[in-house]
Tab-separated table of C-alpha atoms in Angstrom:
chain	number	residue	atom	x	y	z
A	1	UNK	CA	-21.413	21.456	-8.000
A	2	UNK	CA	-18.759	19.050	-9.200
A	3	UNK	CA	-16.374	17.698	-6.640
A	4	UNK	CA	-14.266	15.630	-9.296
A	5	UNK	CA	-12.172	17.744	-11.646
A	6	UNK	CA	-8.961	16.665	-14.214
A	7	UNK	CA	-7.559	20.287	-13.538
A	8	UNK	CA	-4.741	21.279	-11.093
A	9	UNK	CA	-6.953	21.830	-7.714
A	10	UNK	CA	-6.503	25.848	-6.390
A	11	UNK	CA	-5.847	25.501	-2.853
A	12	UNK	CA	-6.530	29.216	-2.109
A	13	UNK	CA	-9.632	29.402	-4.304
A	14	UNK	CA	-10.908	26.687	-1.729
A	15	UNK	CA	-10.437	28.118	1.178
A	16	UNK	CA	-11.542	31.737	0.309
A	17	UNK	CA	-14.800	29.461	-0.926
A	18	UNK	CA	-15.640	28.227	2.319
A	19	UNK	CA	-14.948	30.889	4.315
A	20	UNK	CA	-17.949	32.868	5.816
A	21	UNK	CA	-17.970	35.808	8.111
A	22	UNK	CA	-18.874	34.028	10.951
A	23	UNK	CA	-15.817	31.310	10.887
A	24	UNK	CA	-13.106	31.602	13.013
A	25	UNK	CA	-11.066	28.897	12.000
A	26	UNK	CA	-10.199	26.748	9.009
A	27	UNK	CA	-8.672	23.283	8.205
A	28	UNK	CA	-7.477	22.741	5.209
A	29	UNK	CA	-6.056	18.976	4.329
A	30	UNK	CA	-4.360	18.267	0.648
A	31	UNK	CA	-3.372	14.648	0.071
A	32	UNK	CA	-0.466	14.712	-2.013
A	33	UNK	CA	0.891	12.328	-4.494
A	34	UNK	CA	4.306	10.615	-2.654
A	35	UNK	CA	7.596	9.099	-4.267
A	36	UNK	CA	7.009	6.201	-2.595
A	37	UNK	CA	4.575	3.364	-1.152
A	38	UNK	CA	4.732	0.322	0.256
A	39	UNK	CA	8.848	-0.016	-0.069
A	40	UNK	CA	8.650	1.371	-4.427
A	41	UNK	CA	9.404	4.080	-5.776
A	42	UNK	CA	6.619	5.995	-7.514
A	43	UNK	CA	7.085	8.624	-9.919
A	44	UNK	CA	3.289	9.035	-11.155
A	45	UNK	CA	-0.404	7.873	-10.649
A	46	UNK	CA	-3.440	7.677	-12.632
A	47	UNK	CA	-6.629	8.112	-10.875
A	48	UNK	CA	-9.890	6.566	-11.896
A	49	UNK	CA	-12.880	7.183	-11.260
A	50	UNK	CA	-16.740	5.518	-11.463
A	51	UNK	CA	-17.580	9.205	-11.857
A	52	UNK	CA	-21.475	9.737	-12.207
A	53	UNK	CA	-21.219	7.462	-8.811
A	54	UNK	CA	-17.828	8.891	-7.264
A	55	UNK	CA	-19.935	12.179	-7.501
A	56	UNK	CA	-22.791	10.622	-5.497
A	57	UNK	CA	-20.657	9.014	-3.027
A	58	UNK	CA	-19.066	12.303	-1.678
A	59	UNK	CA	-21.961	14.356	-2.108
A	60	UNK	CA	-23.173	11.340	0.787
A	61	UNK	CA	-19.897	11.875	2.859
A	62	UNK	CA	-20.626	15.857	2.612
A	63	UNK	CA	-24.189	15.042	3.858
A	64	UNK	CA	-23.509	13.525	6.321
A	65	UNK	CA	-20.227	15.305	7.997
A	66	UNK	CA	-22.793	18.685	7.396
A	67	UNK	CA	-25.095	16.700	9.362
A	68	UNK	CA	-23.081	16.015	12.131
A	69	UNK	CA	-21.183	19.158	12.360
A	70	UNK	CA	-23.894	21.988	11.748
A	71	UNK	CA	-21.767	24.587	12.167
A	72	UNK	CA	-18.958	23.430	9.454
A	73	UNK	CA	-18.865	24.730	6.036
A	74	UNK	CA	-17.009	22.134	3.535
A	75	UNK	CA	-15.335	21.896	0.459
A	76	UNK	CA	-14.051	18.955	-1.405
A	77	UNK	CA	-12.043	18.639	-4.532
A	78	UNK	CA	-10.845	15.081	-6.078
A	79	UNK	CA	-8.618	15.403	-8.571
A	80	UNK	CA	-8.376	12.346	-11.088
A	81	UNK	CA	-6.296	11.569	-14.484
A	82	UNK	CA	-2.087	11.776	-14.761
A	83	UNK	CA	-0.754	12.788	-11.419
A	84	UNK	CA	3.000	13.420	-10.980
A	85	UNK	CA	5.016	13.366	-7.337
A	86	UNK	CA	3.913	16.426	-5.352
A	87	UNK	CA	0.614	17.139	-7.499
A	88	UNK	CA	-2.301	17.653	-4.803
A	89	UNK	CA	-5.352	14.610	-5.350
A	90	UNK	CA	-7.514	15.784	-2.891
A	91	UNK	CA	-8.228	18.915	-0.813
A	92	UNK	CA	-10.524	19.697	1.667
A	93	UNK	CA	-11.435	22.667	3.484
A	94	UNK	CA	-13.472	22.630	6.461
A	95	UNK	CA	-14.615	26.069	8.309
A	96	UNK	CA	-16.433	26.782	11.641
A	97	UNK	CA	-16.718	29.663	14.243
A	98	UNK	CA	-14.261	27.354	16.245
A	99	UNK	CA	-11.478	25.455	15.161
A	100	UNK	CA	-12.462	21.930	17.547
A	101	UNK	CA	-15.103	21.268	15.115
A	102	UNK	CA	-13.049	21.866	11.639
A	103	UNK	CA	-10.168	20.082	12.521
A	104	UNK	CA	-12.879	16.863	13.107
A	105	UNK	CA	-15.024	17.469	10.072
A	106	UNK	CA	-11.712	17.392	7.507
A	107	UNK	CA	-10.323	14.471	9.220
A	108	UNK	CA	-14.216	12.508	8.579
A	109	UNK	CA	-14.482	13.813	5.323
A	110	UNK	CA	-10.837	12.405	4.050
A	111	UNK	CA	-11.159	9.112	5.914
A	112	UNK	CA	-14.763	8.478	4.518
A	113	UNK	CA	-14.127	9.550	1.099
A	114	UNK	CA	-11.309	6.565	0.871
A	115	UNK	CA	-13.231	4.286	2.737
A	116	UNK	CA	-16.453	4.388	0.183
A	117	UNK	CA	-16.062	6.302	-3.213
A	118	UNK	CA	-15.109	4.525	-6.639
A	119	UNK	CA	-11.785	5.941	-7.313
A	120	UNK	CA	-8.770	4.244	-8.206
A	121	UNK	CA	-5.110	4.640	-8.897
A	122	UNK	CA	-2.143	3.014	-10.530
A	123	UNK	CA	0.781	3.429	-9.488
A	124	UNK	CA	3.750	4.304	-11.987
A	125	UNK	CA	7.287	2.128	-10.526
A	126	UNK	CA	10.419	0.805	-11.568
A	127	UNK	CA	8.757	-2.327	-12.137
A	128	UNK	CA	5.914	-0.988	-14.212
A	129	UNK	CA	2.603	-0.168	-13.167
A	130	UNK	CA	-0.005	-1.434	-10.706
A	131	UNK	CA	-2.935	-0.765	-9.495
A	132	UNK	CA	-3.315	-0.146	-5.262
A	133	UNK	CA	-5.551	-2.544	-3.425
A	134	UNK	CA	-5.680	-5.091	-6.284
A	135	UNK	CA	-2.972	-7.103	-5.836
A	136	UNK	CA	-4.258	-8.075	-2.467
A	137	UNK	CA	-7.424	-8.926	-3.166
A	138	UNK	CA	-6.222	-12.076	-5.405
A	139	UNK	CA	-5.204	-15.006	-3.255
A	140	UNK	CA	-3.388	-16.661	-6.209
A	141	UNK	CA	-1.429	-13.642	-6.227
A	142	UNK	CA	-0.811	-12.476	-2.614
A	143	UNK	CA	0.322	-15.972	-1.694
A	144	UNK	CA	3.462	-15.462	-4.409
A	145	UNK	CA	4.180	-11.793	-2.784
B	1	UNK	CA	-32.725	-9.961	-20.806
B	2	UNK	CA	-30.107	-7.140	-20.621
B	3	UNK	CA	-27.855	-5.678	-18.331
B	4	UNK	CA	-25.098	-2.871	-18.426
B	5	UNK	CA	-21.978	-4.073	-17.025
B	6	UNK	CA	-19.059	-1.762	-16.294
B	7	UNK	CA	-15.572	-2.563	-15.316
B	8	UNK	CA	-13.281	0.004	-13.733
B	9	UNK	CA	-9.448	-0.144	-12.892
B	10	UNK	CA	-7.919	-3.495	-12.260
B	11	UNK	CA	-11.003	-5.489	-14.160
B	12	UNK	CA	-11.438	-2.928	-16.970
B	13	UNK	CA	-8.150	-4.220	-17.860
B	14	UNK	CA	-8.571	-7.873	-16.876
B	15	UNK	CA	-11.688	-8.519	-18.878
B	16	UNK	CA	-10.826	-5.999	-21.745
B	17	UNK	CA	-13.736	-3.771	-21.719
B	18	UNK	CA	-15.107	-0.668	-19.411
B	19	UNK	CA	-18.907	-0.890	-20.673
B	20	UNK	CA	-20.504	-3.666	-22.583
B	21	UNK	CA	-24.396	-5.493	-22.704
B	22	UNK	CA	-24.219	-8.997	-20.887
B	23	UNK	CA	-27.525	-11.340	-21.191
B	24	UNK	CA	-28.625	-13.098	-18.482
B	25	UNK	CA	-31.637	-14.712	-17.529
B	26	UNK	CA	-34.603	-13.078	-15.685
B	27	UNK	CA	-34.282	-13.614	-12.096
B	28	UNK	CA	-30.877	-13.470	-12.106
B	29	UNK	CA	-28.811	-12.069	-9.113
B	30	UNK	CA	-25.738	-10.113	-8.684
B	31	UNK	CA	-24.024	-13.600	-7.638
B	32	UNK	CA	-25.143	-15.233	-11.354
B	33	UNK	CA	-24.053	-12.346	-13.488
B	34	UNK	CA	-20.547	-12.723	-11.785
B	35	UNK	CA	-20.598	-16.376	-11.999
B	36	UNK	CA	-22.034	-15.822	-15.922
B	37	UNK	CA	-18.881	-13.688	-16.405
B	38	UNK	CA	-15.999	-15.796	-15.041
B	39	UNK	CA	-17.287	-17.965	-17.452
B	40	UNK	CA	-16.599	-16.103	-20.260
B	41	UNK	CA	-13.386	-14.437	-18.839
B	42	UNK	CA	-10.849	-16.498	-17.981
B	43	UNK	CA	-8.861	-13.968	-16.063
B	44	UNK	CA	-11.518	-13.528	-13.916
B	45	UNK	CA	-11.775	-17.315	-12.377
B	46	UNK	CA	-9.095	-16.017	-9.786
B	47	UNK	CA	-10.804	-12.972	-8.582
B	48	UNK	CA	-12.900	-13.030	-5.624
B	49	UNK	CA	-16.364	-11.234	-6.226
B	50	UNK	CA	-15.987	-7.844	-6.075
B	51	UNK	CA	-18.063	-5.038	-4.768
B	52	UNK	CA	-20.869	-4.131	-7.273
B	53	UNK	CA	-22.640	-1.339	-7.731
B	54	UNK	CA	-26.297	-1.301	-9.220
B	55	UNK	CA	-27.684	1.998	-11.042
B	56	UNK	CA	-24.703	3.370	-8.793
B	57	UNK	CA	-25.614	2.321	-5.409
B	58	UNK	CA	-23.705	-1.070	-3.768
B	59	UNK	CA	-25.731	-3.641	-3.999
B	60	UNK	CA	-25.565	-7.083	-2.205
B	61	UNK	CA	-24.677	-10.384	-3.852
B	62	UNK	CA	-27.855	-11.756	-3.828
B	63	UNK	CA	-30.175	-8.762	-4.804
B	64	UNK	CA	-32.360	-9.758	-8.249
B	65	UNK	CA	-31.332	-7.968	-11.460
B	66	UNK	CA	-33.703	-6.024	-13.553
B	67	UNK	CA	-33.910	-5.542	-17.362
B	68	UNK	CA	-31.343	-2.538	-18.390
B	69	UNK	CA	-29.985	-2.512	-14.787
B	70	UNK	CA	-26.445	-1.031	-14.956
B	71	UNK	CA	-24.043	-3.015	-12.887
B	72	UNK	CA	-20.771	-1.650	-12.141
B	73	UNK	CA	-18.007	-4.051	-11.264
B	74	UNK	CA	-15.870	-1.933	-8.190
B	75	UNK	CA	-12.458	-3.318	-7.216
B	76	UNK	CA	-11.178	-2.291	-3.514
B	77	UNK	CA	-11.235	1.535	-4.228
B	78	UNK	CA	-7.927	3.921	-3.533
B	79	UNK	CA	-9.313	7.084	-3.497
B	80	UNK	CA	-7.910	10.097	-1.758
């Protein structure tokens, strides 16, 4: 199974997926492509990804979130190519008899999957585009910001 | 010998290419390949080394390359 797709990501599609008899509860987090960050105005994003490894990467996040939470059944789509503002990049659904343990498994899931997977985005601005995180990483360059 | 190198994002478009064969010399590390290619790309003097994947698992500076190794070149990632 594929988490990484260039389609529009069904939110419905993923929750009725996950869902199993025996769940009482599910989370379901989208991040969501915003007008703005970091003080600019953004009107689009392209997402990027090392995808043969990207694919690897979450399937390791999945492992271990299933690991820790037995109970939870998971779903995770990334979406990557031209996003526009309010276009969904990532959703997540997360089920369990009780809702404690969904609620925790989304939140790992979203805040691992940034933390580890190569995927990138630039940013479309007034100024042109960039690329988040880069900028940063160059001394020469953060010095002049 | 050979190695795969592939750029992604930020230092696709720095060096100009996403995929492309680099020689190096047996024995080489992670560390000499990026030293190897800020010699040849002038753009990439100012970067600090980045994260690198090996056959698509991060590797450490100093691990040894390996003939037809493919060595992915990872900016800070943004995913999400």
């Amino acid at each position: 199974m594929s988490f990484l797709t260039y389609d529009e990501i069904d939110h419905e599609s993923l929750i009725r997926e996950v869902l199993r008899d025996r769940d009482g509860a599910v989370c379901f987090f989208a991040g969501v492509v915003r007008d703005h960050h970091e003080g600019k105005s953004v009107s689009a994003i392209d997402y990027e990804a090392y995808e043969s490894m990207a694919e690897k990467e979450i399937g390791k996040v999945m492992t271990e979130v299933e690991q820790e939470h037995p109970e939870v059944s998971l779903r995770v789509v990334h979406r990557l190519g031209h996003l526009i503002v309010g276009d969904t990049s990532i959703a997540i659904a997360a089920s369990s008899p009780h809702r404690a343990e969904a609620f925790e498994a989304c939140r790992k899931v979203i805040d691992r999957v940034k933390e580890t997977v190569p995927i990138w985005k630039k940013e479309y601005g007034p100024d042109g585009t960039s690329w988040v995180g880069w900028q940063g990483s160059r001394p020469d360059e953060a010095t002049d910001a | 010998m050979n190695v795969k190198v592939l750029c992604f994002a930020a230092l696709r478009e720095e060096t100009g290419f996403r995929e492309r064969d680099v020689a190096v010399e047996e024995g080489s590390t992670i560390g000499d390949l990026w030293k190897r290619l800020q010699e040849e790309f002038e753009s990439l003097r100012s970067v600090p080394m980045p994260l690198v994947a090996v056959n698509e698992t991060y590797a450490a500076a100093g691990e040894v390359l390996r003939p037809g190794d493919e060595v992915a070149l990872i900016p800070p990632v943004a995913g999400g």
